[in-house]
PDB file of C-alpha atoms in Angstrom:
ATOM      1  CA  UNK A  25     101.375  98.282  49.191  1.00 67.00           C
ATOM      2  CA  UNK A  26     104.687  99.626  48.601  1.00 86.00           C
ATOM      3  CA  UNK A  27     107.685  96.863  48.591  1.00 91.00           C
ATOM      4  CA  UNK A  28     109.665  99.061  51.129  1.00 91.00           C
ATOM      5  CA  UNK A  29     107.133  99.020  53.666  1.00 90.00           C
ATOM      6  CA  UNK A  30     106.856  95.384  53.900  1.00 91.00           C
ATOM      7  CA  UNK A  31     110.902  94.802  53.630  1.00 93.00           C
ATOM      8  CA  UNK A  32     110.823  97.880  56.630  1.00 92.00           C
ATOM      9  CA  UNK A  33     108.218  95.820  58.657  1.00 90.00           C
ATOM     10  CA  UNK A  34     110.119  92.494  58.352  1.00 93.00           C
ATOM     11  CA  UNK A  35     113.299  94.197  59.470  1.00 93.00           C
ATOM     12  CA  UNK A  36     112.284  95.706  62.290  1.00 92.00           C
ATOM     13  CA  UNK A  37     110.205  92.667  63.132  1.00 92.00           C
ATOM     14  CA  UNK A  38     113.500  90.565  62.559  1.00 93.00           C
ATOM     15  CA  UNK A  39     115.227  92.602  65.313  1.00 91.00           C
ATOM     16  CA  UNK A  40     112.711  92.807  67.763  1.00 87.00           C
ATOM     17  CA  UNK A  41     112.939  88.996  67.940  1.00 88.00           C
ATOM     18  CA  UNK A  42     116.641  89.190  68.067  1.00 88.00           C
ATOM     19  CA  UNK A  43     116.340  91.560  70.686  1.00 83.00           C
ATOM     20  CA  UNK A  44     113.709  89.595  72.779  1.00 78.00           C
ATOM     21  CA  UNK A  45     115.544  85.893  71.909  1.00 80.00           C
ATOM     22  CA  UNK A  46     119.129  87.765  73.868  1.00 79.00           C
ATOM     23  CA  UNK A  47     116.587  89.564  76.091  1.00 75.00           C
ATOM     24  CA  UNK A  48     115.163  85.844  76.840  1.00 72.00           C
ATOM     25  CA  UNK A  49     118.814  84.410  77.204  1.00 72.00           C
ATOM     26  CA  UNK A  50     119.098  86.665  79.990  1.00 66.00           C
ATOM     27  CA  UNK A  51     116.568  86.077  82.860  1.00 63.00           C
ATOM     28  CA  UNK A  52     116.681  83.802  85.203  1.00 58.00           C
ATOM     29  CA  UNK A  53     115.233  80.091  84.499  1.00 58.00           C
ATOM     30  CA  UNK A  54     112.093  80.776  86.966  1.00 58.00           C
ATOM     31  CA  UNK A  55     111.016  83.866  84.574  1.00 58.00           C
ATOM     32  CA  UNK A  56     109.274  80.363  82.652  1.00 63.00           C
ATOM     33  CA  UNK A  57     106.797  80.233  85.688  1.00 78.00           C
ATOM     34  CA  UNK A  58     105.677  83.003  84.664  1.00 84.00           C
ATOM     35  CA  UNK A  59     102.226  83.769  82.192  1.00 85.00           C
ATOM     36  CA  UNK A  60     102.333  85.832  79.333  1.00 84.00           C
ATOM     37  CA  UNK A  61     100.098  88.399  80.987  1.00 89.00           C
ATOM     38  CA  UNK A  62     102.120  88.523  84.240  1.00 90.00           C
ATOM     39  CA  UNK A  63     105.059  89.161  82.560  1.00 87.00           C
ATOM     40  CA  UNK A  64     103.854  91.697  80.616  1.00 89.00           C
ATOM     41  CA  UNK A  65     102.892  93.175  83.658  1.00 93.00           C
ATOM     42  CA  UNK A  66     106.702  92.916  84.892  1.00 92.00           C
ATOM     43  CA  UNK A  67     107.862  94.651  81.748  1.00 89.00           C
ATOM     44  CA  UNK A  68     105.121  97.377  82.067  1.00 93.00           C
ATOM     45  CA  UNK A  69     106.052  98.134  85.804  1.00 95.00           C
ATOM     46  CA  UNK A  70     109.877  97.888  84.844  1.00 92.00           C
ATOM     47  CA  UNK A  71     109.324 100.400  81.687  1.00 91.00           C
ATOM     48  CA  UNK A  72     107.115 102.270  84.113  1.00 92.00           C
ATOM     49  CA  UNK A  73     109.626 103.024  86.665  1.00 92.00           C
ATOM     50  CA  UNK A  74     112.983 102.235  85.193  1.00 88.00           C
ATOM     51  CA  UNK A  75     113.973 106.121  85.078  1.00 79.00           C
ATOM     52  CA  UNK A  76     112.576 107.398  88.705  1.00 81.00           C
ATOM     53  CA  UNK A  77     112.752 104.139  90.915  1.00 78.00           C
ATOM     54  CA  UNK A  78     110.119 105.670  92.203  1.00 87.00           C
ATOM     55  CA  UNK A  79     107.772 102.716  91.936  1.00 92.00           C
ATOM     56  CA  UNK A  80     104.207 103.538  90.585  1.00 93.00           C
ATOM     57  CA  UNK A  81     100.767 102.913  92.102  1.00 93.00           C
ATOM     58  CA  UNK A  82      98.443  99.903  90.988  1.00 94.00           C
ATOM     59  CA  UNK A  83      95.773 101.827  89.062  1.00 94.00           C
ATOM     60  CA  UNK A  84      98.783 102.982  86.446  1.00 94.00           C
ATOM     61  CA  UNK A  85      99.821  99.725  86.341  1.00 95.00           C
ATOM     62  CA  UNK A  86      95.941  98.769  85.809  1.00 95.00           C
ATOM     63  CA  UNK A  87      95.651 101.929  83.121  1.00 94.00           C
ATOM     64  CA  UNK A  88      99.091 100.910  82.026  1.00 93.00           C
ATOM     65  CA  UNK A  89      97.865  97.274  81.059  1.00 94.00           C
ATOM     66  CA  UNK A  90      94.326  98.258  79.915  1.00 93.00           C
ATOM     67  CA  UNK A  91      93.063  95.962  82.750  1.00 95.00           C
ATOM     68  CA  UNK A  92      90.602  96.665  85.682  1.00 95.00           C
ATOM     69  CA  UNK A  93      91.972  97.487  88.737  1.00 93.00           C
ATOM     70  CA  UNK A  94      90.644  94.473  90.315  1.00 95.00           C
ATOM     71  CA  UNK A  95      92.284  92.071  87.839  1.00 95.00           C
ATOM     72  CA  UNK A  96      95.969  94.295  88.315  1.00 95.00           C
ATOM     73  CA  UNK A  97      95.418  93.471  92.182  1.00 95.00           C
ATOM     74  CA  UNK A  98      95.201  90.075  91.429  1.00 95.00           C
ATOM     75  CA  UNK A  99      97.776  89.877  88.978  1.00 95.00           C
ATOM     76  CA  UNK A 100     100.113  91.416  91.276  1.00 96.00           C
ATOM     77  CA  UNK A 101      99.020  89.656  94.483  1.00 96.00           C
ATOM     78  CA  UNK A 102     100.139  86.676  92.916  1.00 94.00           C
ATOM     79  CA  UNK A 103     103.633  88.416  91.652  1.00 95.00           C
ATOM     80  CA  UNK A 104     104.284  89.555  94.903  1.00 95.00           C
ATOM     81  CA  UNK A 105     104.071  85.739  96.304  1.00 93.00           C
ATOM     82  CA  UNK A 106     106.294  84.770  93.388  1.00 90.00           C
ATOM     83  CA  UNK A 107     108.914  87.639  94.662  1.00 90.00           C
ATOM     84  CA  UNK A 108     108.883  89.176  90.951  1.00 92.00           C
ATOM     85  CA  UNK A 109     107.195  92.423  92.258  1.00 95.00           C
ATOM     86  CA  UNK A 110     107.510  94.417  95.533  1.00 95.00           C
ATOM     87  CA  UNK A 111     105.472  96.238  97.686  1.00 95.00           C
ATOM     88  CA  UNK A 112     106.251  99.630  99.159  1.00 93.00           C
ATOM     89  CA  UNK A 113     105.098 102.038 101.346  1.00 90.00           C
ATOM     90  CA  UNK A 114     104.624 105.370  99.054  1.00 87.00           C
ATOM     91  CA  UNK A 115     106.788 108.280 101.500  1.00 86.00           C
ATOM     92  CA  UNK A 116     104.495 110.868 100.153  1.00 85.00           C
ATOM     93  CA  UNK A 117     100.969 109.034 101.427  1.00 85.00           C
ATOM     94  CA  UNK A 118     101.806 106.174 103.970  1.00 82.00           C
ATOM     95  CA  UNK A 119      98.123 104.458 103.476  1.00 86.00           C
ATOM     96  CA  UNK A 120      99.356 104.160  99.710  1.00 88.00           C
ATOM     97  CA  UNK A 121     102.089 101.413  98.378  1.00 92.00           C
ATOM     98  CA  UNK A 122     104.036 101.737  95.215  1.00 94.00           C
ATOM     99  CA  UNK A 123     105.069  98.771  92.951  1.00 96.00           C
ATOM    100  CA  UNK A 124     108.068  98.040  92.342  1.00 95.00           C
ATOM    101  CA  UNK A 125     110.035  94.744  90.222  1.00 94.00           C
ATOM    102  CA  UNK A 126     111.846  92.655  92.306  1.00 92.00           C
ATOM    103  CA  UNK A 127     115.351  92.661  93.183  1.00 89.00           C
ATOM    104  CA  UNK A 128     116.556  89.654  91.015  1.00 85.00           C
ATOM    105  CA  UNK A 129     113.973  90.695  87.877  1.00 85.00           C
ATOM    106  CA  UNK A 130     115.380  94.003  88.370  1.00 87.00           C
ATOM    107  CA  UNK A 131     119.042  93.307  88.101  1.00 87.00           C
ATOM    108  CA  UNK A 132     118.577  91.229  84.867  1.00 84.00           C
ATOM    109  CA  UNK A 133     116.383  94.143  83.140  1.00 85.00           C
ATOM    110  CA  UNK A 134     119.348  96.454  84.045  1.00 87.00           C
ATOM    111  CA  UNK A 135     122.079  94.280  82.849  1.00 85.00           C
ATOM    112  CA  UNK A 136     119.749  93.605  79.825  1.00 84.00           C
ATOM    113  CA  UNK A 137     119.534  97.361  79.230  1.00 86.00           C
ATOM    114  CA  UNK A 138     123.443  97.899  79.558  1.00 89.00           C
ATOM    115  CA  UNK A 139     124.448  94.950  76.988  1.00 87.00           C
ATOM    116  CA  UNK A 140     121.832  96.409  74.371  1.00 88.00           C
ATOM    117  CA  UNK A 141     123.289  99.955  75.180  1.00 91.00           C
ATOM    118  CA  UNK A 142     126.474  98.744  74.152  1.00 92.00           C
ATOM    119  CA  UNK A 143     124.942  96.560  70.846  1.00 90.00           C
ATOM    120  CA  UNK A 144     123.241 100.179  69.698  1.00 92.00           C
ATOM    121  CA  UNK A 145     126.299 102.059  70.707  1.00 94.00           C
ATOM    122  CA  UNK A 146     128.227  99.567  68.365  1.00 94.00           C
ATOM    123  CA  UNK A 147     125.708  99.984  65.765  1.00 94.00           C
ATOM    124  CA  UNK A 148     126.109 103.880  65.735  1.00 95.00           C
ATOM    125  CA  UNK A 149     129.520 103.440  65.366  1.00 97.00           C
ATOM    126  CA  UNK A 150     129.494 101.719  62.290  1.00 97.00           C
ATOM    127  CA  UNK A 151     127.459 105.217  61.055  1.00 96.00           C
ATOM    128  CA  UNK A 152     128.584 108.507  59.336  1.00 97.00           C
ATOM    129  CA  UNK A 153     127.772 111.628  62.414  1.00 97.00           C
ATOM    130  CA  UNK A 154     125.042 112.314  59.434  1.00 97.00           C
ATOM    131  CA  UNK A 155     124.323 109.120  59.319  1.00 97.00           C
ATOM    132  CA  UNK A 156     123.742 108.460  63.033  1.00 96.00           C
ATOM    133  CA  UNK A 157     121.564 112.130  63.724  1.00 96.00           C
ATOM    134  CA  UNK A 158     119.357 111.258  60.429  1.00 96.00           C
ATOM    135  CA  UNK A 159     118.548 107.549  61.986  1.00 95.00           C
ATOM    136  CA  UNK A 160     118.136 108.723  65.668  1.00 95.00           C
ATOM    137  CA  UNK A 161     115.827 111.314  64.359  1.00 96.00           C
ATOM    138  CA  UNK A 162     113.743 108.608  61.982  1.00 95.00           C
ATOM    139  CA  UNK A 163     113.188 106.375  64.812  1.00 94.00           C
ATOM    140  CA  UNK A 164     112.379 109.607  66.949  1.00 94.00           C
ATOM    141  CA  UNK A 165     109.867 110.667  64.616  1.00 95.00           C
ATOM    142  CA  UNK A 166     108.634 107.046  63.420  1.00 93.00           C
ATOM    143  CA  UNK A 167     108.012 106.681  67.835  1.00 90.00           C
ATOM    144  CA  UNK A 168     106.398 110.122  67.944  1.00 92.00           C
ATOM    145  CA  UNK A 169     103.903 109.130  65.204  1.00 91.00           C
ATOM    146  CA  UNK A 170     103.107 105.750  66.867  1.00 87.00           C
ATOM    147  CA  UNK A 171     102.256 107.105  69.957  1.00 86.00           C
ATOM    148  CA  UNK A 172      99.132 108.745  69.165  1.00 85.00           C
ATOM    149  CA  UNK A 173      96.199 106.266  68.657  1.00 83.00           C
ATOM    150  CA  UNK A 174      94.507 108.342  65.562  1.00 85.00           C
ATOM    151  CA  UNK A 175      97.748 107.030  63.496  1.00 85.00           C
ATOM    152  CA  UNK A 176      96.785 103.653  63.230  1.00 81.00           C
ATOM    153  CA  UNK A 177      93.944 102.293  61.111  1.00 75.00           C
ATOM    154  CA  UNK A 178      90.712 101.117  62.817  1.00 69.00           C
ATOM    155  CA  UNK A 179      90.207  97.638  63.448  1.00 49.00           C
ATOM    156  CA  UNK A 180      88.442  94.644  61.329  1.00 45.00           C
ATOM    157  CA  UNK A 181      84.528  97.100  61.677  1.00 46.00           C
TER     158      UNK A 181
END
């Protein structure tokens, strides 16, 4: 295997933990009662709806997290106890709710989002224009070619 692509994968690997360590530093102290799977449901819903506010109904969120939707009604019955997700009533089909992250979990993802806003906005700024198009083009492209599931190798056979 080629030297770059291992020094590329422990860079990027480096940041992402830099980026989830501040990310971390940034929630509130009960995020910790939390499990791993429920808060990766908090970050899928939050990802899910950050841009429409729209909320989104629990079979995405099931599809979303490759769970059943039985096991995403549980999941989020027990969020919505805990106050990290809401319940709404959808406008366009009043039997329906849509999901939404709580107000407090929602305020810290936002001012999470601004700060690293402003740490890639700093970043850029240390770039040539060239510089910056040629590297927000890479990581468009390097996204792109992630996102579709006949890129990556098949698992262990």
């Amino acid at each position: 295997m080629d030297d770059r692509v291992i020094e590329l994968r422990r860079n990027m690997r480096r940041t992402e933990m830099r980026i989830k360590e501040f990310c971390a530093r940034q929630v509130p102290t009960e995020i910790f009662h939390y499990t791993l799977s429920q808060m990766r449901a908090i970050d899928t819903l939050y990802a899910l709806t950050r841009d429409s506010g729209n909320g989104i109904h629990l079979k995405e969120l099931a599809e979303s997290l490759a769970i059943t939707p039985a096991a995403a009604s549980e999941m989020v019955d027990t969020l919505v106890r805990k106050g990290a997700i809401i319940r709404k009533s959808d406008p366009a089909d009043r039997r329906a709710v849509r999901l939404h992250v709580g107000n407090t979990l929602q305020e810290r993802f936002e001012s999470c989002e601004k700060q690293l806003n402003t740490l890639t906005g700093n970043f850029l700024d240390t770039l040539t224009e060239n510089e910056k198009q040629l590297f927000i083009d890479v990581v468009a492209k390097f996204a792109e070619f992630t996102s579709d599931p006949e890129n990556f190798p098949e698992a262990v056979k």
